[in-house]
Amino acid sequence: QVQLVESGGGLAQPGGALRLSCAVSGYIFSINAMGWYRQAPGKQRELVATISSGDSTVYADSVKGRFTISRDNAKNTVYLQMNSLKPEDTNVYYCNAVLKSPGNLYGANYWGQGTQVTVSS
């Protein structure tokens, strides 16, 4: 089955940096958009950044200028470089991909299990 596996989360100090990675595995036909979302306890999941198949990007205002999303199509991997981290960035971060597979021939959303990011001194 298709899986999205995140890595790179952990603890960082305010002003520090982390780099999240999300690798897509399984038999896939194509990947369109990829992105990162985060969800704090008791709140809705919110968009952090997305990147299209044409490398167009969208960022949440709260992370613009600090985070950078990129993708390596040869590795089916999306990255999120997080710089100038703030305590408010503490969240569970989820990888998302819109892709086509034998089970979803016309495209569907797939989600990773989430990776914890904690920003604290």
XYZ file of N, CA and C in Angstrom:
363
model
N 0.822 -1.180 0.000
C 0.000 0.000 0.000
C 0.870 1.250 0.000
N 0.265 2.355 -0.371
C 0.967 3.624 -0.378
C 1.185 4.081 1.052
N 2.390 4.537 1.321
C 2.718 5.054 2.637
C 3.494 6.351 2.516
N 3.248 7.243 3.458
C 4.015 8.466 3.599
C 4.667 8.424 4.974
N 5.983 8.470 4.999
C 6.720 8.340 6.245
C 7.526 9.605 6.490
N 7.226 10.276 7.597
C 7.923 11.503 7.960
C 9.126 11.209 8.842
N 10.093 12.098 8.782
C 11.249 12.023 9.654
C 11.812 13.418 9.847
N 12.664 13.561 10.841
C 13.335 14.827 11.075
C 12.766 15.662 12.196
N 11.649 15.244 12.761
C 11.092 15.978 13.875
C 11.918 15.800 15.128
N 11.614 16.606 16.120
C 12.342 16.528 17.368
C 12.282 17.832 18.120
N 13.297 18.047 18.939
C 13.371 19.220 19.795
C 14.354 20.230 19.231
N 13.942 21.477 19.209
C 14.807 22.565 18.788
C 14.620 23.751 19.717
N 15.652 24.560 19.830
C 15.565 25.784 20.607
C 14.926 26.894 19.793
N 14.308 27.864 20.455
C 13.829 29.028 19.707
C 14.950 29.647 18.885
N 14.643 29.955 17.641
C 15.646 30.469 16.725
C 16.427 29.404 16.007
N 16.227 28.152 16.394
C 16.924 27.047 15.773
C 16.252 26.590 14.499
N 16.683 25.423 14.021
C 16.196 24.913 12.749
C 16.010 23.406 12.786
N 15.071 22.941 12.015
C 14.843 21.527 11.784
C 14.503 21.327 10.321
N 14.772 20.137 9.822
C 14.433 19.795 8.453
C 13.603 18.524 8.453
N 12.368 18.638 8.031
C 11.477 17.499 7.947
C 11.538 16.880 6.560
N 11.440 15.571 6.519
C 11.403 14.846 5.264
C 10.188 13.935 5.249
N 9.646 13.722 4.081
C 8.526 12.811 3.904
C 8.739 12.036 2.620
N 8.889 10.740 2.754
C 9.114 9.868 1.610
C 7.858 9.066 1.306
N 7.476 9.057 0.051
C 6.316 8.308 -0.412
C 6.788 6.974 -0.968
N 6.203 5.898 -0.501
C 6.549 4.572 -0.986
C 5.295 3.848 -1.455
N 5.512 2.775 -2.191
C 4.416 2.021 -2.757
C 4.342 2.224 -4.256
N 3.436 1.495 -4.877
C 3.286 1.623 -6.316
C 2.388 2.810 -6.623
N 2.972 3.826 -7.218
C 2.245 5.038 -7.550
C 2.426 5.356 -9.024
N 1.420 5.996 -9.576
C 1.489 6.420 -10.973
C 2.081 7.815 -11.105
N 1.661 8.703 -10.239
C 2.151 10.071 -10.287
C 1.801 10.775 -8.991
N 2.543 11.818 -8.695
C 2.292 12.663 -7.541
C 2.074 14.085 -8.024
N 0.983 14.675 -7.595
C 0.716 16.055 -7.954
C 1.254 16.964 -6.853
N 0.377 17.527 -6.059
C 0.817 18.421 -5.001
C 1.304 17.630 -3.787
N 2.222 18.224 -3.062
C 2.683 17.694 -1.794
C 2.706 18.842 -0.799
N 2.569 18.508 0.467
C 2.543 19.587 1.434
C 2.730 19.133 2.858
N 2.803 20.123 3.723
C 2.927 19.909 5.150
C 1.803 20.636 5.872
N 1.232 19.962 6.850
C 0.179 20.509 7.683
C 0.548 20.266 9.133
N -0.077 21.012 10.023
C 0.176 20.798 11.441
C -1.128 20.916 12.214
N -1.151 20.258 13.353
C -2.358 20.224 14.159
C -1.994 20.234 15.636
N -2.448 21.260 16.316
C -2.262 21.368 17.756
C -3.442 20.713 18.466
N -3.250 20.305 19.720
C -4.353 19.671 20.455
C -5.591 20.554 20.496
N -6.724 19.971 20.167
C -7.981 20.685 20.206
C -8.234 21.634 19.060
N -7.345 21.645 18.081
C -7.502 22.544 16.953
C -7.545 21.776 15.641
N -8.029 22.446 14.616
C -8.094 21.844 13.298
C -6.719 21.787 12.654
N -6.560 20.827 11.772
C -5.331 20.735 11.017
C -5.239 21.924 10.058
N -4.080 22.550 10.011
C -3.906 23.732 9.194
C -2.747 23.565 8.225
N -2.866 24.248 7.119
C -1.829 24.220 6.099
C -0.597 24.972 6.579
N 0.559 24.385 6.352
C 1.829 25.050 6.604
C 2.438 25.501 5.281
N 2.579 24.565 4.359
C 3.147 24.873 3.054
C 2.784 23.774 2.080
N 2.617 24.136 0.831
C 2.394 23.166 -0.236
C 3.282 23.497 -1.416
N 3.531 22.477 -2.224
C 4.310 22.653 -3.435
C 3.670 21.822 -4.527
N 3.460 22.430 -5.673
C 2.809 21.762 -6.781
C 3.804 20.959 -7.591
N 3.284 20.216 -8.543
C 4.152 19.459 -9.437
C 5.022 20.370 -10.292
N 4.581 21.615 -10.464
C 5.357 22.606 -11.189
C 6.213 23.473 -10.287
N 6.316 23.103 -9.020
C 7.165 23.769 -8.025
C 6.634 25.131 -7.587
N 5.364 25.395 -7.829
C 4.752 26.575 -7.231
C 4.490 26.304 -5.757
N 4.707 27.294 -4.916
C 4.597 27.099 -3.476
C 3.581 28.037 -2.854
N 3.002 27.581 -1.755
C 2.090 28.366 -0.951
C 2.477 28.175 0.506
N 2.539 29.273 1.254
C 2.914 29.224 2.658
C 1.860 29.896 3.517
N 1.679 29.362 4.700
C 0.882 30.062 5.684
C 1.596 31.346 6.095
N 0.822 32.382 6.383
C 1.421 33.650 6.761
C 2.322 33.518 7.983
N 1.983 32.629 8.875
C 2.724 32.481 10.109
C 4.122 31.910 9.915
N 4.372 31.276 8.776
C 5.677 30.666 8.534
C 6.408 31.286 7.357
N 5.767 32.173 6.647
C 6.372 32.780 5.468
C 7.660 33.507 5.837
N 8.696 33.247 5.074
C 9.998 33.840 5.333
C 10.862 33.030 6.257
N 10.273 32.036 6.930
C 11.027 31.200 7.852
C 11.131 29.751 7.378
N 10.071 29.258 6.757
C 10.036 27.873 6.292
C 10.180 27.831 4.782
N 10.775 26.763 4.292
C 10.919 26.549 2.863
C 10.547 25.118 2.521
N 9.627 24.951 1.585
C 9.236 23.626 1.145
C 9.913 23.331 -0.189
N 10.311 22.094 -0.371
C 10.933 21.667 -1.613
C 10.619 20.203 -1.844
N 10.890 19.722 -3.042
C 10.623 18.328 -3.348
C 11.694 17.767 -4.256
N 11.924 16.481 -4.125
C 12.836 15.746 -4.974
C 12.005 14.667 -5.647
N 11.634 14.916 -6.873
C 10.739 13.996 -7.569
C 11.380 12.628 -7.821
N 12.682 12.610 -8.001
C 13.365 11.344 -8.225
C 13.288 10.442 -7.003
N 13.152 11.033 -5.825
C 13.073 10.279 -4.585
C 11.670 10.228 -4.009
N 10.710 10.837 -4.692
C 9.339 10.916 -4.186
C 9.307 11.445 -2.753
N 10.045 12.504 -2.540
C 10.226 13.046 -1.205
C 9.967 14.543 -1.187
N 9.310 14.999 -0.142
C 9.095 16.418 0.082
C 9.780 16.809 1.388
N 10.322 18.013 1.418
C 11.059 18.499 2.571
C 10.438 19.789 3.094
N 10.658 20.030 4.357
C 10.287 21.299 4.957
C 11.448 21.774 5.810
N 12.140 22.791 5.327
C 13.217 23.402 6.084
C 12.620 24.474 6.976
N 12.762 24.302 8.271
C 12.174 25.211 9.242
C 13.283 25.964 9.956
N 13.369 27.248 9.689
C 14.355 28.109 10.309
C 13.675 29.096 11.247
N 14.471 29.718 12.090
C 13.966 30.722 13.027
C 12.747 30.214 13.779
N 12.858 29.032 14.315
C 11.723 28.387 14.962
C 11.260 29.151 16.196
N 9.962 29.126 16.397
C 9.327 29.766 17.532
C 8.607 28.715 18.373
N 8.408 28.979 19.659
C 7.633 28.031 20.467
C 6.250 27.755 19.884
N 5.677 28.727 19.200
C 4.371 28.563 18.592
C 4.369 27.551 17.456
N 5.544 27.193 16.959
C 5.637 26.177 15.919
C 5.495 24.764 16.469
N 5.493 24.628 17.774
C 5.336 23.317 18.392
C 4.012 22.694 17.957
N 4.103 21.522 17.367
C 2.928 20.883 16.785
C 3.298 19.486 16.315
N 2.282 18.744 15.951
C 2.479 17.535 15.177
C 2.350 17.915 13.712
N 3.358 17.591 12.927
C 3.384 17.943 11.524
C 3.073 16.723 10.675
N 2.170 16.906 9.725
C 1.712 15.820 8.869
C 2.067 16.098 7.417
N 2.577 15.084 6.773
C 2.871 15.152 5.354
C 1.629 14.772 4.556
N 1.437 15.427 3.441
C 0.302 15.150 2.567
C 0.771 15.065 1.123
N 0.145 14.178 0.387
C 0.422 14.079 -1.039
C -0.855 13.749 -1.786
N -1.040 14.409 -2.895
C -2.124 14.083 -3.817
C -1.510 13.240 -4.918
N -1.932 11.992 -5.018
C -1.302 11.095 -5.960
C -2.282 10.115 -6.560
N -1.857 9.526 -7.651
C -2.609 8.481 -8.308
C -1.912 7.150 -8.100
N -2.692 6.136 -7.791
C -2.191 4.793 -7.549
C -3.206 3.803 -8.090
N -2.864 2.515 -8.134
C -3.858 1.539 -8.600
C -5.168 1.578 -7.827
N -5.118 1.900 -6.550
C -6.331 1.972 -5.750
C -7.075 3.281 -5.869
N -6.417 4.294 -6.388
C -7.023 5.606 -6.564
C -6.585 6.151 -7.905
N -7.214 5.641 -8.919
C -6.778 5.912 -10.276
C -6.921 7.375 -10.661
N -7.872 8.049 -10.053
C -8.134 9.440 -10.421
C -7.591 10.437 -9.407
N -6.786 9.958 -8.481
C -6.152 10.835 -7.524
C -6.853 10.880 -6.191
N -6.066 10.950 -5.133
C -6.602 11.031 -3.787
C -5.537 11.576 -2.843
N -5.994 12.032 -1.695
C -5.094 12.526 -0.659
C -4.588 11.390 0.211
N -3.303 11.425 0.498
C -2.689 10.485 1.417
C -1.967 11.267 2.500
N -1.973 10.710 3.710
C -1.401 11.385 4.863
C -0.376 10.511 5.566
N 0.648 11.159 6.085
C 1.578 10.475 6.960
C 1.028 10.386 8.370
N 1.746 9.695 9.230
C 1.301 9.495 10.604
C 1.597 10.682 11.508
N 2.432 11.580 11.062
C 2.758 12.752 11.837
C 4.083 12.623 12.554
N 4.755 13.737 12.702
C 6.006 13.786 13.441
C 5.975 14.988 14.378
N 6.409 14.779 15.595
C 6.341 15.817 16.620
C 7.488 16.803 16.465
N 7.150 18.070 16.479
C 8.134 19.151 16.514
C 7.897 19.955 17.782
N 8.920 20.067 18.597
C 8.831 20.815 19.839
C 9.901 21.889 19.858
N 9.492 23.119 20.082
C 10.409 24.251 20.131
C 10.365 24.810 21.549
N 11.447 24.641 22.261
C 11.490 25.047 23.657
C 12.931 25.219 24.099
N 13.141 26.130 25.014
C 14.455 26.308 25.600
C 14.586 25.546 26.907
